[in-house]
C-alpha cells in the first residue's frame, strides 16, 4: 500500500485517484512537520474518504506540563473517525490503552526501529504497526520485515529526519548574531561537509532534515513484502509531490502486470529531474560505531 | 540538624581506575559500559572480568554497579544478548541501564534479579510514559535531560513508587537523546550504538532564501551546548526526593571524576547535615576546576537561552592541570610518594584535594626519583616520585597545579 505525509490536503482527491491508501496527517500536536491541520479538517478528510486510512501524527515527545493537553487531544480525536495514530512517546501508547481508544498505533520512533525483536516485543505491548529505520542498509530492513510479526512501513522517497531539539537554536543564533531569523526554513552545511540540511523551528523546538531525498523507485521489487511504502512529502512543492506519487503509484502497478523494468527505465530519469537532490541514504551503506573501526576507516582501510 | 533521605550519587567510569576513584571519592553507585551493548564506544569500557572486579570493589564500600546496555540494537547485535545479561546477573551487577524495550522485556522474562533502569535515550518526560515502563516492570526511569524542575515536581508527586534518576552534571546532547542522527548522516558513525562524532559541536554555514546568513569570517552557526551544572539546585532536588543524581561523563578524566564526585558528595552530606550552612558558591568554584566548558543549567528552568549555547571556542576552557596522585605518605618525613600524571617542577604550587579532608596547598621544594636522585622536573608520565609536602596527605589524594592569574 502506498502512504504519504499529507502536507497538501487540497490535493487529496488526486492522491486517492493515484492509489494512495494511507495518509499520515499532521495535527495540532504533531512534531517534525511544517503543516498542522485542526481536528475539523481531519474529521472532514475522513468523512470525505471513509475507505482510506488516516493516521494522525501525535509524534512529539511530550513534557509533563503538556500531558493534559495530550489527553484532551486524544479524546477529541476519537470523534473524528480516524484510523490510527503515529507516535513515538510511550505516554501516547499508555493513554490509548488505558482509555481503550480504538486507534491503531503506528510506532515511528524516527530512528530506533532497527531490529525485529524490539518491534515484536512492542507489538506485545500494543503497537500495531511500525516504521522501519531509514539509517540501516536495505538488507537489514528486509531482515526486519521477514522476522517481524506486525505490519511494517518503509520510507521509499523523500527527505530524512536527522534530529530534533527542544532548544530554539535558530532564535538563539539570531540573538547571538543580533539578526532576526524570520524565514520559515533555513539550510545549514557543516564546515568540511557537502551535505546540506533543512533546519526549522516551531514551538516544540528545532528540527533538522536532510535536503537530499532518498529514492527507491528502482528497488520496489525488493520491497513487495512490506505492508506500506511511504513517501515523505515534506519540502516538496505541490507539483513535485504529485509527480513523485504518480511515478511510484505507476511503478507499483507495473510490478503487478510485469512491466516494472520498463517503467523504471522510463521513470527514473524523470524522477531525477523532478525531485532533486536525490541520494541512496543508507540503503547500501552501513554505519560503524566501534572506535577501532572508526580508526581503520579514517586510515583508509576497509571496515 | 536536618535529616533528609539522601539521594544516590551516581558517577560514570570509563575504566577500573576511574571506577575505584569514583567510589573512594564518594559515589554510591557507578555506571559503566560493557564491551558490547553499550554506548560511548570511545570509552575504554569493561570486560566481564573488569565488571566482576568492579562489583567486588563496590561491595567492599557498600556501593552498587550499574551497567549500561543502552545501544539501540540492530539485527546483528541480537546474538549473545541473553548470555551477556545472565553473566551480569551472576556477577552481581545491581542494574542494567536500557534503551531498547526488547532488552527490558527479556531481563524480566529470564527472571533475572537485575533491576531495569530506563535509559535517558528513551527521552521520558511525562508520567504516562513512566507508567508504561513501570507496567513493564522497570524499577527506575532516567528522565530526559529536557525535563524541567517544575515538571519533575509533578512527576515525583504522581509517581511515588518508581525510582527517578535525574542528571545533575555534565555534557549535554543538543538534540533529544536517541533521536539524533547527525553523526550517522555526516560521518556514518552510529550515535545510537556509541559511535557519535559529536556533529552538533561542529561549525555550520547557514543560509536563508537570500543567501548566506553568517559572514564568512563571522560567527558560525553551531548547536553546541554548554555543560550542565545544577550545584545551585541540589538542595531543592534533595528536598523533592529524587532517588538518584546522575553525573555524566564515562569518557571524562580521572581528575574530572574525582573532583565532581567529591564536590557533590560533600554538598549532599553537608546539606543533609545542616542545610542552612551550605553555600553552593564554594562548591561551584571547585567544580570549575574540572570543567571542560562553561556551565549552564540546561532545561532546569524550562527552556534554554542563548547563554546556554557555545558559539565560540573561547568558551571552552581547559581544566586545571592534574599532576599527581598520592600513593603513600610518610608521617615522619612529611614526604608523599606520588604517581606523576602531568608535567610539574620544583617551585610549582600544588593544590591537594581529597575525599578525606579539605583542599590544602604546598610549594614543591624537592622531587626525588626511584633511584633516589633529586630532579628538578617531573616529566615522565606515571613515574613514581617522592615529593616533600610539609602537610599530611592521604593515599588516593590528588594534586593539581595552581595557576595564578597574570
XYZ file of C-alpha atoms in Angstrom:
709
model
C 0.000 0.000 0.000
C 1.175 3.492 -0.753
C 1.183 6.030 2.071
C 2.191 9.683 2.235
C 2.625 12.587 4.622
C -0.382 14.764 3.843
C 1.137 18.224 3.527
C -1.263 19.340 0.789
C -4.753 18.105 1.769
C -6.199 20.218 -1.051
C -4.832 17.602 -3.483
C -6.187 14.579 -1.682
C -8.570 13.610 -4.454
C -5.586 13.335 -6.817
C -3.664 11.248 -4.331
C -6.613 8.923 -3.848
C -7.062 8.600 -7.562
C -3.394 7.663 -7.926
C -3.818 4.905 -5.383
C -2.647 6.274 -2.049
C -4.310 4.236 0.694
C -2.942 5.618 3.921
C -2.319 9.214 4.920
C -0.141 10.404 7.777
C -1.937 13.565 8.795
C -0.179 16.384 10.648
C -2.344 17.559 13.518
C -2.185 20.166 16.226
C 0.241 18.225 18.424
C 2.410 16.901 15.607
C 6.152 17.262 15.572
C 8.699 17.426 12.759
C 6.269 18.808 10.220
C 5.613 22.161 8.608
C 1.831 21.840 8.383
C -0.779 21.376 11.116
C -4.424 20.502 10.414
C -7.064 21.117 13.041
C -9.491 18.482 14.237
C -12.303 19.691 11.977
C -10.110 19.468 8.910
C -9.039 15.963 9.894
C -12.617 14.959 10.531
C -13.707 16.251 7.122
C -10.978 14.307 5.368
C -12.095 11.041 6.933
C -15.721 11.781 6.152
C -14.868 12.501 2.528
C -12.736 9.372 2.157
C -14.074 6.797 4.596
C -12.363 3.929 2.781
C -8.912 5.449 3.130
C -6.833 5.184 6.278
C -5.906 8.333 8.173
C -3.248 8.216 10.880
C -2.724 11.444 12.807
C 0.816 12.340 13.791
C 0.863 12.532 17.579
C 4.566 12.017 17.307
C 6.123 14.502 19.697
C 7.997 13.770 22.880
C 5.599 15.282 25.373
C 6.551 17.031 28.591
C 4.645 16.631 31.817
C 3.017 20.064 31.539
C 1.692 19.099 28.087
C 0.143 15.851 29.270
C -3.341 17.220 29.965
C -3.422 18.797 26.523
C -2.321 15.493 25.012
C -5.008 13.578 26.914
C -7.708 16.020 25.805
C -6.493 15.894 22.235
C -6.553 12.104 22.089
C -10.098 12.131 23.408
C -11.141 14.666 20.786
C -9.575 12.580 18.039
C -11.948 9.735 18.898
C -14.732 11.867 17.419
C -13.031 12.216 14.038
C -13.261 8.638 12.851
C -9.533 8.455 12.116
C -7.962 5.046 11.952
C -4.818 5.468 13.944
C -2.001 7.460 15.431
C 1.664 7.783 14.615
C 3.582 8.059 17.859
C 6.986 7.752 19.489
C 6.285 8.747 23.113
C 5.204 5.716 25.126
C 2.931 8.048 27.065
C 0.706 8.070 23.958
C 0.596 4.274 23.894
C -0.218 4.200 27.605
C -3.076 6.709 27.232
C -4.608 4.912 24.251
C -4.559 1.540 26.005
C -5.734 2.906 29.349
C -8.717 4.588 27.748
C -9.431 1.801 25.244
C -9.356 4.248 22.366
C -9.968 2.488 19.053
C -6.822 3.761 17.324
C -4.301 1.573 15.577
C -0.845 2.568 16.713
C 1.989 3.107 14.269
C 5.284 3.326 16.152
C 7.578 5.775 14.366
C 10.463 6.475 16.685
C 12.260 8.378 13.905
C 15.480 6.442 14.456
C 15.064 3.476 16.752
C 13.336 0.699 14.805
C 16.450 -1.181 13.848
C 15.671 -4.801 14.735
C 12.698 -7.147 14.620
C 12.868 -8.360 18.252
C 12.187 -4.885 19.620
C 9.222 -4.457 17.322
C 7.849 -7.859 18.270
C 8.252 -7.014 21.948
C 6.422 -3.727 21.441
C 3.727 -5.499 19.428
C 3.063 -7.472 22.593
C 2.650 -4.164 24.450
C 0.173 -2.806 21.958
C 1.738 -1.325 18.854
C 0.034 -2.423 15.637
C 2.472 -1.225 13.002
C 5.912 0.338 12.802
C 8.115 2.404 10.522
C 11.483 0.777 9.862
C 14.561 2.897 10.468
C 15.966 4.763 7.462
C 19.509 4.591 8.773
C 20.178 0.923 8.114
C 21.019 -0.986 4.915
C 18.274 -2.453 2.777
C 19.371 -5.979 3.728
C 18.656 -5.191 7.392
C 15.347 -3.548 6.553
C 14.354 -6.700 4.692
C 15.512 -8.933 7.539
C 13.385 -6.954 9.986
C 10.390 -7.281 7.707
C 10.939 -11.017 7.332
C 11.014 -11.578 11.079
C 8.619 -9.011 12.480
C 5.158 -10.185 13.483
C 3.411 -6.926 12.634
C 2.864 -4.817 9.510
C 5.766 -2.536 8.681
C 6.123 0.691 6.775
C 9.273 1.720 4.924
C 10.144 5.135 3.542
C 10.814 4.883 -0.185
C 11.168 8.531 -1.087
C 11.779 11.935 0.440
C 13.891 13.838 2.889
C 15.156 12.109 6.025
C 14.680 13.210 9.604
C 18.083 13.892 11.187
C 17.448 15.346 14.614
C 15.298 17.463 16.869
C 15.974 19.646 19.855
C 13.812 21.240 22.481
C 16.045 24.282 22.083
C 15.191 27.194 19.810
C 18.511 27.023 18.057
C 17.710 29.486 15.271
C 16.295 32.070 17.652
C 19.326 31.729 19.919
C 21.705 32.047 16.986
C 19.838 35.140 15.782
C 20.253 36.674 19.243
C 23.961 35.897 19.239
C 24.276 37.342 15.744
C 21.936 40.255 16.537
C 19.824 39.379 13.489
C 16.203 38.336 13.208
C 15.840 34.809 11.908
C 12.444 35.270 10.270
C 12.451 32.673 7.479
C 10.366 29.554 7.960
C 13.156 27.243 6.883
C 16.941 27.629 6.671
C 19.679 25.486 5.230
C 22.862 24.553 7.023
C 26.025 22.925 5.723
C 28.639 21.696 8.158
C 32.128 23.079 7.508
C 34.117 20.413 5.739
C 30.983 18.632 4.589
C 28.944 18.804 1.403
C 25.742 17.508 2.964
C 23.087 20.240 3.131
C 20.256 20.095 5.654
C 16.996 21.890 6.259
C 16.516 23.365 9.703
C 13.341 24.939 11.052
C 11.844 25.950 14.329
C 8.386 25.838 15.846
C 7.017 25.977 19.360
C 8.261 22.420 20.018
C 11.853 23.388 19.237
C 14.153 22.821 16.286
C 14.060 20.081 13.660
C 16.664 19.081 11.103
C 16.061 17.146 7.897
C 18.356 16.146 5.088
C 17.973 18.223 1.963
C 18.701 15.164 -0.142
C 15.811 12.804 -0.692
C 16.195 9.080 -0.616
C 14.674 7.271 -3.579
C 13.798 3.628 -4.082
C 11.755 3.725 -7.253
C 14.012 1.111 -8.825
C 14.028 -1.088 -5.715
C 10.311 -1.612 -5.293
C 10.559 -5.232 -6.429
C 12.635 -5.913 -3.298
C 10.073 -4.221 -1.076
C 6.944 -6.030 -2.180
C 6.580 -7.793 1.188
C 6.370 -4.576 3.160
C 2.800 -3.663 4.024
C 3.243 0.060 3.492
C 5.558 2.096 1.294
C 5.872 5.673 2.498
C 6.620 8.863 0.617
C 7.812 11.750 2.777
C 6.428 14.834 1.063
C 7.986 17.451 3.332
C 9.973 20.089 1.431
C 8.355 19.170 -1.868
C 6.073 21.646 -3.567
C 2.605 20.518 -4.594
C 3.663 19.796 -8.167
C 6.674 17.695 -7.176
C 4.511 15.828 -4.691
C 2.003 14.897 -7.366
C 4.702 13.873 -9.830
C 6.561 11.715 -7.339
C 3.455 9.965 -6.034
C 2.297 9.368 -9.575
C 5.579 7.722 -10.569
C 5.669 5.445 -7.531
C 2.000 4.532 -7.970
C 2.553 3.668 -11.625
C 5.614 1.584 -10.851
C 3.748 -0.315 -8.155
C 1.002 -1.043 -10.647
C 3.621 -2.118 -13.165
C 5.022 -4.576 -10.661
C 1.698 -6.369 -10.744
C 1.459 -6.566 -14.514
C 5.065 -7.477 -15.245
C 6.116 -4.165 -16.775
C 8.107 -2.822 -13.853
C 11.522 -2.930 -15.535
C 10.277 -0.826 -18.435
C 8.608 1.678 -16.125
C 11.733 2.076 -14.053
C 13.764 2.672 -17.184
C 11.353 5.379 -18.298
C 10.613 6.958 -14.942
C 13.946 7.011 -13.173
C 15.458 9.777 -15.338
C 12.233 11.751 -14.884
C 12.306 11.282 -11.124
C 15.874 12.528 -11.013
C 14.787 15.683 -12.806
C 11.631 16.351 -10.846
C 12.760 15.532 -7.331
C 16.224 16.884 -6.592
C 18.648 16.311 -4.949
C 18.408 12.543 -4.569
C 20.517 10.072 -2.649
C 20.567 6.424 -1.646
C 20.815 7.170 2.049
C 21.895 4.109 3.980
C 20.471 1.558 1.573
C 23.905 0.229 0.677
C 25.807 1.836 3.490
C 26.355 0.510 6.981
C 27.212 2.771 9.882
C 30.134 1.960 12.153
C 30.467 2.554 15.845
C 33.416 0.691 17.313
C 36.366 3.001 17.915
C 38.700 0.535 16.199
C 36.506 0.579 13.089
C 36.445 4.376 13.066
C 40.250 4.461 13.254
C 40.582 1.883 10.491
C 38.153 3.738 8.258
C 39.836 7.089 8.892
C 43.124 5.448 7.888
C 41.516 4.460 4.590
C 41.175 0.785 5.404
C 38.207 -1.432 4.562
C 35.834 -1.746 7.528
C 20.240 19.312 62.454
C 18.161 18.340 59.407
C 17.504 14.782 58.354
C 16.770 14.006 54.708
C 16.583 10.916 52.602
C 19.930 11.043 50.896
C 19.775 10.521 47.147
C 22.103 8.097 45.451
C 25.104 9.836 43.901
C 25.667 8.020 40.611
C 29.014 8.502 38.895
C 30.376 7.490 35.500
C 33.515 5.451 34.945
C 35.296 4.552 31.714
C 37.752 2.121 33.309
C 38.527 0.386 36.593
C 40.828 3.101 37.890
C 38.136 5.715 37.407
C 35.532 3.435 38.956
C 37.583 2.877 42.084
C 38.318 6.582 42.313
C 34.633 7.440 41.969
C 33.770 5.103 44.833
C 36.643 6.274 47.016
C 35.604 9.870 46.384
C 32.048 9.190 47.473
C 29.853 7.733 44.730
C 27.055 5.489 45.987
C 26.827 3.814 42.619
C 28.840 3.819 39.408
C 27.631 3.191 35.893
C 29.952 1.503 33.427
C 29.729 0.226 29.892
C 30.484 -3.289 28.794
C 32.446 -4.132 25.673
C 29.196 -4.755 23.823
C 25.665 -3.356 24.011
C 26.862 -0.053 25.457
C 27.082 3.486 24.140
C 30.308 5.513 24.314
C 32.401 3.118 22.254
C 35.323 5.534 22.617
C 35.415 4.918 26.359
C 37.685 2.036 27.328
C 34.697 0.031 28.533
C 34.704 -3.000 30.789
C 35.240 -6.686 30.093
C 33.195 -9.127 32.169
C 36.281 -9.710 34.322
C 36.547 -5.950 34.872
C 32.875 -5.789 35.843
C 33.403 -8.654 38.272
C 36.294 -6.773 39.874
C 34.193 -3.611 39.926
C 31.360 -5.362 41.739
C 33.759 -6.838 44.311
C 35.350 -3.434 44.912
C 31.958 -1.730 45.147
C 30.717 -4.339 47.608
C 33.600 -3.515 49.940
C 32.366 0.082 50.046
C 28.646 -0.672 50.066
C 28.347 0.796 46.569
C 26.484 -0.521 43.531
C 27.364 -1.118 39.898
C 25.006 -0.278 37.051
C 25.905 -1.484 33.576
C 24.778 0.388 30.501
C 23.168 -1.847 27.885
C 21.790 1.163 26.124
C 22.609 0.694 22.478
C 19.760 0.611 20.044
C 20.055 -2.943 18.818
C 20.431 -3.739 15.151
C 19.808 -7.158 13.643
C 23.467 -8.099 14.059
C 23.557 -7.053 17.728
C 20.954 -9.556 18.883
C 23.271 -12.526 19.237
C 24.755 -13.122 22.667
C 22.478 -10.681 24.450
C 20.755 -13.186 26.731
C 24.040 -14.817 27.732
C 25.531 -11.417 28.488
C 22.619 -10.380 30.694
C 22.792 -13.687 32.538
C 26.505 -13.165 33.157
C 25.902 -9.646 34.521
C 23.263 -11.066 36.829
C 25.579 -13.847 38.012
C 28.368 -11.367 38.702
C 26.124 -9.362 41.000
C 25.550 -6.197 38.973
C 22.710 -4.194 40.540
C 21.080 -2.769 37.417
C 21.219 -2.531 33.674
C 20.509 0.812 32.034
C 18.466 0.008 28.971
C 17.120 1.926 25.999
C 15.734 -0.902 23.931
C 12.342 -2.279 25.049
C 13.386 -5.746 23.867
C 16.164 -5.841 26.477
C 13.735 -4.661 29.155
C 11.424 -7.491 28.202
C 13.980 -10.280 28.235
C 15.537 -9.263 31.569
C 12.113 -9.780 33.123
C 11.310 -12.853 31.035
C 14.575 -14.517 32.118
C 13.718 -13.908 35.767
C 16.997 -12.119 36.462
C 17.415 -10.125 39.623
C 18.926 -7.226 37.674
C 16.994 -4.007 38.071
C 15.995 -2.385 34.791
C 16.624 1.332 34.551
C 15.080 3.043 31.539
C 17.850 4.972 29.819
C 17.643 8.664 29.075
C 17.889 7.554 25.434
C 14.151 6.855 25.731
C 13.508 10.601 26.358
C 10.917 10.036 29.088
C 9.363 13.297 30.281
C 5.823 12.501 31.420
C 4.001 10.302 33.914
C 2.116 8.320 31.283
C 5.376 7.175 29.702
C 6.737 6.409 33.164
C 3.651 4.334 33.929
C 4.148 2.423 30.699
C 7.656 1.426 31.761
C 6.517 0.746 35.307
C 3.925 -1.676 33.956
C 6.720 -3.394 32.022
C 8.422 -3.997 35.361
C 11.168 -1.366 35.150
C 12.421 -0.239 38.547
C 13.761 3.174 37.602
C 13.442 5.826 34.913
C 16.336 8.068 33.971
C 14.481 11.196 32.957
C 15.327 13.082 29.788
C 17.665 15.997 30.302
C 14.874 18.133 28.825
C 12.775 17.629 31.990
C 12.338 20.860 33.946
C 12.231 21.110 37.718
C 8.561 22.149 37.582
C 7.710 19.007 35.617
C 9.935 16.890 37.834
C 7.968 18.058 40.856
C 4.692 16.902 39.343
C 6.236 13.644 38.195
C 7.585 12.937 41.691
C 4.187 13.595 43.238
C 2.306 11.462 40.745
C 4.831 8.618 40.537
C 5.886 7.987 44.138
C 6.557 4.287 43.666
C 9.106 4.221 40.880
C 12.664 5.446 41.244
C 13.567 8.646 39.416
C 17.081 9.432 38.260
C 17.938 12.993 37.217
C 21.015 14.418 35.512
C 22.777 16.998 37.649
C 26.112 17.491 35.939
C 27.930 17.003 32.662
C 27.816 17.428 28.925
C 24.506 17.785 27.132
C 23.320 16.427 23.823
C 21.754 19.274 21.912
C 19.114 17.021 20.409
C 16.813 14.611 22.187
C 18.999 11.642 23.096
C 18.378 8.666 20.872
C 16.658 10.833 18.309
C 19.771 12.394 16.833
C 21.151 11.097 13.571
C 23.524 13.959 12.746
C 26.553 11.755 13.300
C 25.043 8.956 11.218
C 24.418 11.250 8.261
C 27.563 13.362 8.431
C 30.134 10.725 9.283
C 28.361 7.357 9.014
C 29.074 6.814 12.705
C 26.116 5.423 14.595
C 25.237 7.667 17.528
C 22.759 5.161 18.919
C 25.428 2.477 19.145
C 28.120 4.616 20.719
C 29.859 5.991 17.662
C 28.698 9.625 17.917
C 31.038 12.044 16.145
C 29.511 14.995 18.026
C 28.460 16.752 14.852
C 26.362 19.138 16.945
C 29.610 20.735 18.093
C 30.794 21.416 14.536
C 30.548 24.778 12.818
C 27.997 25.318 10.080
C 27.307 27.902 7.426
C 23.665 28.880 7.410
C 21.548 30.117 4.519
C 18.164 31.754 4.156
C 16.314 32.362 0.905
C 18.548 35.338 0.081
C 21.856 33.625 0.705
C 24.412 33.040 3.427
C 23.326 34.439 6.775
C 26.650 34.251 8.592
C 29.515 36.343 7.286
C 32.379 34.216 6.005
C 34.687 35.249 8.854
C 31.867 35.931 11.273
C 30.051 33.925 13.919
C 29.280 30.485 12.535
C 26.115 28.596 13.336
C 26.627 25.839 15.878
C 24.367 23.756 18.058
C 26.977 23.137 20.725
C 25.757 23.362 24.301
C 27.477 24.443 27.451
C 27.721 21.732 30.095
C 25.082 21.256 32.754
C 25.820 22.086 36.366
C 22.986 22.017 38.907
C 25.012 22.552 42.064
C 22.849 25.603 42.881
C 19.735 23.412 42.927
C 20.908 20.270 44.668
C 19.168 21.292 47.872
C 15.733 21.531 46.311
C 16.286 18.276 44.443
C 17.124 16.553 47.729
C 14.034 18.121 49.321
C 11.911 16.835 46.434
C 13.022 13.263 46.994
C 14.752 12.480 43.705
C 16.207 8.981 44.107
C 19.390 9.299 42.155
C 21.615 12.158 40.991
C 23.457 11.318 37.820
C 26.809 12.721 36.757
C 27.565 12.393 33.047
C 30.995 11.537 31.675
C 32.178 7.971 31.139
C 34.800 9.363 28.788
C 35.969 12.082 31.154
C 39.288 12.100 33.019
C 40.187 10.756 36.435
C 40.594 14.347 37.605
C 37.072 15.198 36.459
C 35.563 12.147 38.144
C 37.350 12.761 41.439
C 36.599 16.488 41.513
C 32.966 16.303 40.506
C 32.082 13.279 42.617
C 33.766 14.574 45.750
C 32.201 18.018 45.379
C 28.654 16.720 45.034
C 29.322 14.147 47.793
C 30.353 16.929 50.153
C 27.411 19.103 49.178
C 24.871 16.325 49.697
C 26.374 15.326 53.034
C 26.674 18.906 54.245
C 23.134 19.775 53.152
C 21.669 16.737 54.835
C 23.611 17.570 57.973
C 22.625 21.240 58.086
C 21.013 22.851 55.067
C 21.303 26.365 56.463
C 25.094 26.249 56.408
C 25.598 25.200 52.805
C 26.666 27.766 50.223
C 26.719 26.364 46.689
C 29.144 29.083 45.531
C 32.071 27.390 47.265
C 31.267 24.053 45.661
C 30.853 25.626 42.240
C 34.377 27.041 42.425
C 35.647 23.516 42.964
C 33.603 22.118 40.059
C 35.019 24.804 37.784
C 38.493 23.378 38.299
C 37.487 20.276 36.345
C 35.205 21.989 33.830
C 35.851 21.486 30.112
C 33.246 24.017 29.099
C 31.328 26.885 30.600
C 28.331 25.841 32.677
C 24.609 26.291 32.163
C 21.552 24.885 33.907
C 20.154 23.055 30.899
C 16.381 22.774 30.958
C 16.072 23.025 34.728
C 14.040 26.221 34.422
C 12.070 25.075 31.399
C 13.834 26.299 28.305
C 17.424 27.122 27.449
C 18.552 30.563 26.331
C 21.225 31.908 24.023
C 23.523 31.833 27.054
C 23.302 28.051 27.130
C 24.918 27.791 23.694
C 28.591 27.700 22.750
C 29.222 29.651 19.581
C 32.810 30.383 20.348
C 35.694 28.128 21.245
C 36.855 30.708 23.784
C 34.009 29.490 25.952
C 35.643 26.079 26.143
C 38.198 26.288 28.874
C 40.828 23.756 29.853
C 40.633 22.153 33.227
C 43.176 22.934 35.869
C 46.114 20.630 35.329
C 46.020 17.329 37.179
C 49.642 16.499 38.060
C 49.818 13.807 40.734
C 48.063 11.052 42.581
C 49.218 10.200 46.108
C 50.228 6.558 46.577
C 51.566 6.823 50.106
C 52.589 9.308 52.768
C 55.299 9.129 55.396
C 54.166 10.967 58.502
C 57.698 11.150 59.937
C 59.344 12.795 56.925
C 56.219 14.523 55.545
C 57.139 13.083 52.165
C 54.484 11.741 49.811
C 55.066 9.006 47.285
C 53.186 10.069 44.203
C 52.435 8.941 40.664
C 53.117 11.673 38.113
C 50.178 12.479 35.824
C 51.362 15.666 34.118
C 54.474 17.814 33.976
C 55.415 19.796 37.091
C 58.615 21.160 38.563
C 60.247 22.417 41.707
C 58.714 25.760 42.603
C 55.210 24.927 41.383
C 52.303 25.382 43.745
C 50.138 22.288 44.165
C 46.590 22.055 45.448
C 45.798 18.695 47.019
C 42.175 17.592 47.035
C 40.876 14.577 48.809
C 37.841 12.570 49.832
C 39.129 12.755 53.407
C 39.971 16.383 54.095
C 39.632 19.948 52.810
C 41.886 21.146 49.998
C 45.412 22.158 51.011
C 48.271 23.787 49.109
C 52.047 23.416 49.169
C 55.015 24.531 47.093
C 57.119 21.785 45.536
C 60.556 22.095 47.116
C 62.001 18.714 46.244
C 61.359 15.857 43.831
C 63.205 12.565 44.169
C 63.040 9.775 41.608
C 63.031 5.984 42.152
C 66.856 5.906 42.081
C 66.968 8.366 44.950
C 68.176 11.198 42.725
C 66.875 14.710 43.216
C 65.308 16.049 39.999
C 64.036 19.498 39.086
C 61.173 18.409 36.860
C 58.670 15.563 36.799
C 58.141 14.885 33.112
C 57.684 11.118 32.821
C 54.047 10.018 32.836
C 53.152 7.607 35.638
C 56.669 7.843 37.156
C 56.695 7.159 40.879
C 58.375 10.029 42.735
C 58.806 11.326 46.260
C 57.699 14.878 46.985
C 58.016 16.821 50.212
C 54.575 18.201 51.066
C 55.133 19.547 54.581
C 51.496 18.701 55.299
C 49.650 15.492 55.918
C 48.160 13.983 52.778
C 46.472 10.630 52.194
C 46.677 7.743 49.780
C 44.387 8.466 46.789
C 44.535 12.232 47.281
C 45.161 14.075 44.034
C 47.159 17.166 43.184
C 46.534 19.837 40.609
C 48.847 22.658 39.588
C 47.736 26.039 40.866
C 47.640 28.616 38.112
C 47.947 32.195 39.193
C 46.192 34.832 37.118
C 48.693 37.137 35.422
